[in-house]
mmCIF file of C-alpha atoms in Angstrom:
data_model
loop_
_atom_site.group_PDB
_atom_site.id
_atom_site.type_symbol
_atom_site.label_atom_id
_atom_site.label_comp_id
_atom_site.label_asym_id
_atom_site.label_seq_id
_atom_site.Cartn_x
_atom_site.Cartn_y
_atom_site.Cartn_z
ATOM 1 C CA UNK A 802 0.000 0.000 0.000
ATOM 2 C CA UNK A 803 2.841 2.390 0.838
ATOM 3 C CA UNK A 804 4.397 1.731 -2.573
ATOM 4 C CA UNK A 805 1.098 2.578 -4.323
ATOM 5 C CA UNK A 806 0.778 5.819 -2.383
ATOM 6 C CA UNK A 807 4.319 6.803 -3.323
ATOM 7 C CA UNK A 808 3.646 6.090 -6.996
ATOM 8 C CA UNK A 809 0.228 7.739 -7.037
ATOM 9 C CA UNK A 810 1.488 10.822 -8.975
ATOM 10 C CA UNK A 811 2.602 8.498 -11.771
ATOM 11 C CA UNK A 812 -0.848 6.934 -11.903
ATOM 12 C CA UNK A 813 -2.371 10.419 -12.091
ATOM 13 C CA UNK A 814 -0.018 11.439 -14.918
ATOM 14 C CA UNK A 815 -0.828 8.260 -16.829
ATOM 15 C CA UNK A 816 -4.557 8.711 -16.312
ATOM 16 C CA UNK A 817 -4.317 12.336 -17.443
ATOM 17 C CA UNK A 818 -2.607 11.277 -20.681
ATOM 18 C CA UNK A 819 -5.316 8.655 -21.218
ATOM 19 C CA UNK A 820 -7.974 11.337 -20.720
ATOM 20 C CA UNK A 821 -6.236 13.665 -23.181
ATOM 21 C CA UNK A 822 -6.051 10.918 -25.795
ATOM 22 C CA UNK A 823 -9.691 10.047 -25.198
ATOM 23 C CA UNK A 824 -10.962 13.615 -25.476
ATOM 24 C CA UNK A 825 -8.846 14.336 -28.543
ATOM 25 C CA UNK A 826 -10.019 11.142 -30.202
ATOM 26 C CA UNK A 827 -13.663 11.866 -29.326
ATOM 27 C CA UNK A 828 -13.540 15.332 -30.892
ATOM 28 C CA UNK A 829 -11.948 14.069 -34.105
ATOM 29 C CA UNK A 830 -14.188 10.989 -34.293
ATOM 30 C CA UNK A 831 -17.313 13.098 -33.762
ATOM 31 C CA UNK A 832 -16.405 15.551 -36.533
ATOM 32 C CA UNK A 833 -15.587 12.728 -38.949
ATOM 33 C CA UNK A 834 -18.674 10.730 -37.987
ATOM 34 C CA UNK A 835 -21.021 13.664 -38.548
ATOM 35 C CA UNK A 836 -19.393 14.690 -41.828
ATOM 36 C CA UNK A 837 -19.171 11.250 -43.431
ATOM 37 C CA UNK A 838 -22.434 10.072 -41.851
ATOM 38 C CA UNK A 839 -24.365 12.968 -43.382
ATOM 39 C CA UNK A 840 -22.426 12.543 -46.624
ATOM 40 C CA UNK A 841 -23.590 8.943 -46.749
ATOM 41 C CA UNK A 842 -27.223 10.082 -46.884
ATOM 42 C CA UNK A 843 -26.767 12.480 -49.799
ATOM 43 C CA UNK A 844 -28.500 11.374 -52.989
ATOM 44 C CA UNK A 845 -25.501 11.939 -55.264
ATOM 45 C CA UNK A 846 -23.621 8.683 -55.822
ATOM 46 C CA UNK A 847 -20.164 10.285 -55.583
ATOM 47 C CA UNK A 848 -20.802 11.635 -52.077
ATOM 48 C CA UNK A 849 -22.032 8.242 -50.914
ATOM 49 C CA UNK A 850 -19.029 6.561 -52.544
ATOM 50 C CA UNK A 851 -16.586 8.824 -50.685
ATOM 51 C CA UNK A 852 -18.332 8.112 -47.381
ATOM 52 C CA UNK A 853 -18.392 4.375 -48.068
ATOM 53 C CA UNK A 854 -14.674 4.264 -48.898
ATOM 54 C CA UNK A 855 -13.766 6.052 -45.646
ATOM 55 C CA UNK A 856 -16.025 3.850 -43.527
ATOM 56 C CA UNK A 857 -14.954 0.539 -45.057
ATOM 57 C CA UNK A 858 -11.229 1.362 -45.045
ATOM 58 C CA UNK A 859 -10.957 2.522 -41.446
ATOM 59 C CA UNK A 860 -13.430 -0.012 -40.063
ATOM 60 C CA UNK A 861 -11.340 -2.741 -41.624
ATOM 61 C CA UNK A 862 -7.954 -1.627 -40.278
ATOM 62 C CA UNK A 863 -6.974 -1.900 -36.618
ATOM 63 C CA UNK A 864 -6.321 1.427 -34.890
ATOM 64 C CA UNK A 865 -2.894 0.158 -33.815
ATOM 65 C CA UNK A 866 -1.896 -0.515 -37.412
ATOM 66 C CA UNK A 867 -2.993 2.991 -38.424
ATOM 67 C CA UNK A 868 -0.988 4.355 -35.494
ATOM 68 C CA UNK A 869 2.106 2.431 -36.584
ATOM 69 C CA UNK A 870 1.650 3.766 -40.098
ATOM 70 C CA UNK A 871 1.500 7.406 -38.973
ATOM 71 C CA UNK A 872 4.447 7.096 -36.597
ATOM 72 C CA UNK A 873 6.807 4.728 -38.452
ATOM 73 C CA UNK A 874 5.785 4.418 -42.106
ATOM 74 C CA UNK A 875 4.713 7.985 -42.882
ATOM 75 C CA UNK A 876 8.159 9.505 -42.153
ATOM 76 C CA UNK A 877 9.775 6.972 -44.481
ATOM 77 C CA UNK A 878 7.236 7.610 -47.243
ATOM 78 C CA UNK A 879 6.980 11.409 -46.987
ATOM 79 C CA UNK A 880 9.816 12.650 -44.787
ATOM 80 C CA UNK A 881 7.351 14.205 -42.332
ATOM 81 C CA UNK A 882 7.351 13.086 -38.685
ATOM 82 C CA UNK A 883 4.123 13.465 -36.741
ATOM 83 C CA UNK A 884 4.137 14.029 -33.006
ATOM 84 C CA UNK A 885 3.401 10.692 -31.311
ATOM 85 C CA UNK A 886 0.495 12.141 -29.335
ATOM 86 C CA UNK A 887 -1.062 13.688 -32.419
ATOM 87 C CA UNK A 888 -0.554 10.491 -34.432
ATOM 88 C CA UNK A 889 -2.266 8.439 -31.722
ATOM 89 C CA UNK A 890 -5.263 10.795 -31.579
ATOM 90 C CA UNK A 891 -5.439 10.796 -35.378
ATOM 91 C CA UNK A 892 -5.440 6.990 -35.548
ATOM 92 C CA UNK A 893 -8.056 6.606 -32.801
ATOM 93 C CA UNK A 894 -10.290 9.315 -34.272
ATOM 94 C CA UNK A 895 -10.149 7.920 -37.796
ATOM 95 C CA UNK A 896 -10.922 4.412 -36.593
ATOM 96 C CA UNK A 897 -13.832 5.245 -34.281
ATOM 97 C CA UNK A 898 -15.092 7.957 -36.623
ATOM 98 C CA UNK A 899 -15.744 5.281 -39.247
ATOM 99 C CA UNK A 900 -17.988 3.376 -36.832
ATOM 100 C CA UNK A 901 -19.657 6.615 -35.784
ATOM 101 C CA UNK A 902 -20.360 7.567 -39.398
ATOM 102 C CA UNK A 903 -22.491 4.456 -39.789
ATOM 103 C CA UNK A 904 -24.362 5.365 -36.603
ATOM 104 C CA UNK A 905 -25.072 8.850 -37.959
ATOM 105 C CA UNK A 906 -26.143 7.551 -41.370
ATOM 106 C CA UNK A 907 -28.499 4.928 -39.966
ATOM 107 C CA UNK A 908 -29.979 7.376 -37.436
ATOM 108 C CA UNK A 909 -30.716 9.920 -40.162
ATOM 109 C CA UNK A 910 -32.293 7.240 -42.344
ATOM 110 C CA UNK A 911 -34.430 6.160 -39.372
ATOM 111 C CA UNK A 912 -36.175 9.538 -39.203
ATOM 112 C CA UNK A 913 -39.773 8.937 -40.411
ATOM 113 C CA UNK A 914 -40.284 9.722 -44.095
ATOM 114 C CA UNK A 915 -43.373 11.708 -43.183
ATOM 115 C CA UNK A 916 -41.135 14.186 -41.387
ATOM 116 C CA UNK A 917 -39.031 14.668 -44.509
ATOM 117 C CA UNK A 918 -42.092 15.041 -46.705
ATOM 118 C CA UNK A 919 -43.430 17.690 -44.341
ATOM 119 C CA UNK A 920 -40.255 19.737 -44.670
ATOM 120 C CA UNK A 921 -40.446 19.475 -48.465
ATOM 121 C CA UNK A 922 -44.044 20.691 -48.433
ATOM 122 C CA UNK A 923 -42.931 23.619 -46.275
ATOM 123 C CA UNK A 924 -40.370 24.471 -48.943
ATOM 124 C CA UNK A 925 -37.420 24.088 -46.570
ATOM 125 C CA UNK A 926 -33.943 24.019 -48.037
ATOM 126 C CA UNK A 927 -31.711 21.004 -47.416
ATOM 127 C CA UNK A 928 -29.652 22.777 -44.710
ATOM 128 C CA UNK A 929 -32.848 23.928 -42.968
ATOM 129 C CA UNK A 930 -34.317 20.444 -43.171
ATOM 130 C CA UNK A 931 -31.229 18.864 -41.644
ATOM 131 C CA UNK A 932 -30.729 21.477 -38.928
ATOM 132 C CA UNK A 933 -34.325 21.948 -37.795
ATOM 133 C CA UNK A 934 -35.960 18.568 -38.317
ATOM 134 C CA UNK A 935 -33.720 15.649 -39.219
ATOM 135 C CA UNK A 936 -30.644 16.075 -37.042
ATOM 136 C CA UNK A 937 -32.489 16.881 -33.774
ATOM 137 C CA UNK A 938 -34.389 13.589 -34.056
ATOM 138 C CA UNK A 939 -31.415 11.606 -35.352
ATOM 139 C CA UNK A 940 -29.204 13.048 -32.589
ATOM 140 C CA UNK A 941 -31.391 11.523 -29.882
ATOM 141 C CA UNK A 942 -31.216 8.140 -31.617
ATOM 142 C CA UNK A 943 -27.460 8.111 -32.173
ATOM 143 C CA UNK A 944 -26.441 9.103 -28.624
ATOM 144 C CA UNK A 945 -26.822 5.659 -26.967
ATOM 145 C CA UNK A 946 -24.535 4.058 -29.553
ATOM 146 C CA UNK A 947 -22.181 7.026 -29.411
ATOM 147 C CA UNK A 948 -21.872 6.320 -25.693
ATOM 148 C CA UNK A 949 -20.637 2.811 -26.439
ATOM 149 C CA UNK A 950 -18.177 4.109 -29.023
ATOM 150 C CA UNK A 951 -16.806 6.712 -26.608
ATOM 151 C CA UNK A 952 -16.041 4.021 -24.035
ATOM 152 C CA UNK A 953 -14.511 1.800 -26.726
ATOM 153 C CA UNK A 954 -12.270 4.681 -27.791
ATOM 154 C CA UNK A 955 -11.146 5.223 -24.212
ATOM 155 C CA UNK A 956 -10.252 1.532 -23.875
ATOM 156 C CA UNK A 957 -8.476 1.607 -27.241
ATOM 157 C CA UNK A 958 -6.047 4.195 -25.859
ATOM 158 C CA UNK A 959 -4.443 1.361 -23.867
ATOM 159 C CA UNK A 960 -2.457 0.361 -26.987
ATOM 160 C CA UNK A 961 -0.565 3.655 -27.223
ATOM 161 C CA UNK A 962 2.105 2.380 -24.819
ATOM 162 C CA UNK A 963 3.340 0.290 -27.774
ATOM 163 C CA UNK A 964 4.488 3.505 -29.476
ATOM 164 C CA UNK A 965 6.161 4.891 -26.355
ATOM 165 C CA UNK A 966 3.410 7.040 -24.859
ATOM 166 C CA UNK A 967 3.280 6.847 -21.060
ATOM 167 C CA UNK A 968 -0.432 6.388 -20.593
ATOM 168 C CA UNK A 969 -2.148 4.606 -17.713
ATOM 169 C CA UNK A 970 -1.481 1.131 -19.117
ATOM 170 C CA UNK A 971 2.235 1.935 -19.601
ATOM 171 C CA UNK A 972 2.518 3.257 -16.030
ATOM 172 C CA UNK A 973 0.826 0.155 -14.611
ATOM 173 C CA UNK A 974 3.073 -2.216 -16.543
ATOM 174 C CA UNK A 975 6.207 -0.229 -15.661
ATOM 175 C CA UNK A 976 5.366 -0.244 -11.949
ATOM 176 C CA UNK A 977 4.682 -3.975 -12.140
ATOM 177 C CA UNK A 978 8.179 -4.545 -13.518
ATOM 178 C CA UNK A 979 9.829 -2.282 -10.952
ATOM 179 C CA UNK A 980 8.018 -3.549 -7.869
ATOM 180 C CA UNK A 981 6.816 -7.034 -8.728
ATOM 181 C CA UNK A 982 3.451 -6.026 -7.222
ATOM 182 C CA UNK A 983 1.233 -7.201 -10.066
ATOM 183 C CA UNK A 984 -2.213 -7.454 -8.464
ATOM 184 C CA UNK A 985 -2.253 -4.151 -6.482
ATOM 185 C CA UNK A 986 -0.886 -2.165 -9.439
ATOM 186 C CA UNK A 987 -3.456 -3.492 -11.886
ATOM 187 C CA UNK A 988 -6.281 -3.080 -9.381
ATOM 188 C CA UNK A 989 -5.485 0.644 -9.304
ATOM 189 C CA UNK A 990 -5.305 0.763 -13.116
ATOM 190 C CA UNK A 991 -8.607 -1.111 -13.335
ATOM 191 C CA UNK A 992 -10.264 1.331 -10.936
ATOM 192 C CA UNK A 993 -9.006 4.398 -12.819
ATOM 193 C CA UNK A 994 -10.106 3.076 -16.215
ATOM 194 C CA UNK A 995 -13.494 2.218 -14.745
ATOM 195 C CA UNK A 996 -13.842 5.683 -13.206
ATOM 196 C CA UNK A 997 -13.026 7.392 -16.505
ATOM 197 C CA UNK A 998 -15.528 5.180 -18.331
ATOM 198 C CA UNK A 999 -18.292 5.958 -15.834
ATOM 199 C CA UNK A 1000 -17.731 9.703 -16.183
ATOM 200 C CA UNK A 1001 -17.970 9.393 -19.973
ATOM 201 C CA UNK A 1002 -21.144 7.299 -19.730
ATOM 202 C CA UNK A 1003 -22.691 9.809 -17.316
ATOM 203 C CA UNK A 1004 -21.969 12.697 -19.709
ATOM 204 C CA UNK A 1005 -23.482 10.846 -22.671
ATOM 205 C CA UNK A 1006 -26.614 9.977 -20.682
ATOM 206 C CA UNK A 1007 -26.940 13.619 -19.685
ATOM 207 C CA UNK A 1008 -26.829 14.602 -23.360
ATOM 208 C CA UNK A 1009 -29.305 11.840 -24.187
ATOM 209 C CA UNK A 1010 -31.724 13.032 -21.528
ATOM 210 C CA UNK A 1011 -31.589 16.607 -22.760
ATOM 211 C CA UNK A 1012 -31.981 15.562 -26.403
ATOM 212 C CA UNK A 1013 -35.119 13.565 -25.598
ATOM 213 C CA UNK A 1014 -36.560 16.377 -23.488
ATOM 214 C CA UNK A 1015 -36.093 18.840 -26.358
ATOM 215 C CA UNK A 1016 -38.098 16.487 -28.565
ATOM 216 C CA UNK A 1017 -40.863 16.338 -25.987
ATOM 217 C CA UNK A 1018 -40.233 12.722 -25.096
ATOM 218 C CA UNK A 1019 -40.999 11.439 -21.618
ATOM 219 C CA UNK A 1020 -37.856 11.659 -19.449
ATOM 220 C CA UNK A 1021 -36.842 8.769 -17.204
ATOM 221 C CA UNK A 1022 -38.682 8.503 -13.895
ATOM 222 C CA UNK A 1023 -36.917 10.332 -11.123
ATOM 223 C CA UNK A 1024 -34.752 13.403 -11.379
ATOM 224 C CA UNK A 1025 -31.176 14.398 -10.814
ATOM 225 C CA UNK A 1026 -28.360 11.906 -10.887
ATOM 226 C CA UNK A 1027 -30.581 8.896 -10.197
ATOM 227 C CA UNK A 1028 -32.657 9.693 -13.266
ATOM 228 C CA UNK A 1029 -29.509 9.563 -15.384
ATOM 229 C CA UNK A 1030 -28.657 6.120 -14.068
ATOM 230 C CA UNK A 1031 -31.775 4.693 -15.693
ATOM 231 C CA UNK A 1032 -32.157 4.148 -19.461
ATOM 232 C CA UNK A 1033 -34.314 6.821 -21.138
ATOM 233 C CA UNK A 1034 -37.955 6.031 -21.728
ATOM 234 C CA UNK A 1035 -39.031 5.236 -25.254
ATOM 235 C CA UNK A 1036 -41.017 8.439 -25.323
ATOM 236 C CA UNK A 1037 -44.125 9.650 -26.993
ATOM 237 C CA UNK A 1038 -44.821 10.278 -30.630
ATOM 238 C CA UNK A 1039 -42.949 13.320 -31.833
ATOM 239 C CA UNK A 1040 -44.107 15.838 -34.343
ATOM 240 C CA UNK A 1041 -41.988 17.985 -36.628
ATOM 241 C CA UNK A 1042 -39.176 19.600 -34.619
ATOM 242 C CA UNK A 1043 -39.229 23.345 -34.388
#
């Protein structure tokens, strides 16, 4: 126990790096998912082809392989060396963004056709239709799956120690080698990963609750934190968003 207390600052530094990688990856993955997800719903075949190529390529390649490519192969091929942290965020964001793009595309396609027809009859432009009607409803549908992807991205950061980044997994393994205390060290790492995951899940459920309330759907029974611990209610029938 004394050893763990002495090494606590190292655990904190490793956890902070893991959080930075997670947040950076989430931002990039979200931007890519929204862009290519919406692009995949456009009627023009070329737009859908571009979205499909991105999704299929990065869903089919492991994030670690993409990371190796950016850090080791790209300098050989182009002469440019990316910062290891940036390369890791780029690889994680590209990989999870491909999964997220499919979530966005399917959520948009799940919006009732009657809603779309109503916007056409109201002579709304495509940007108005997406911003005022389609995306608010699709956003509420995509959030639960986004929550899963966010946690998966956080767990995927554990591979960055293979490229020399001193994240939480690297710190835990290094302390195991130095002290020989395998079980206590990995219990602390387990607890920190779990804590980070629960904070991410809580934030996503908060967004999900607010998205459903804006659509007039019935919120979960109970308020405050306890209400967020329960899955959202299915909700009532929703009219055209305003």
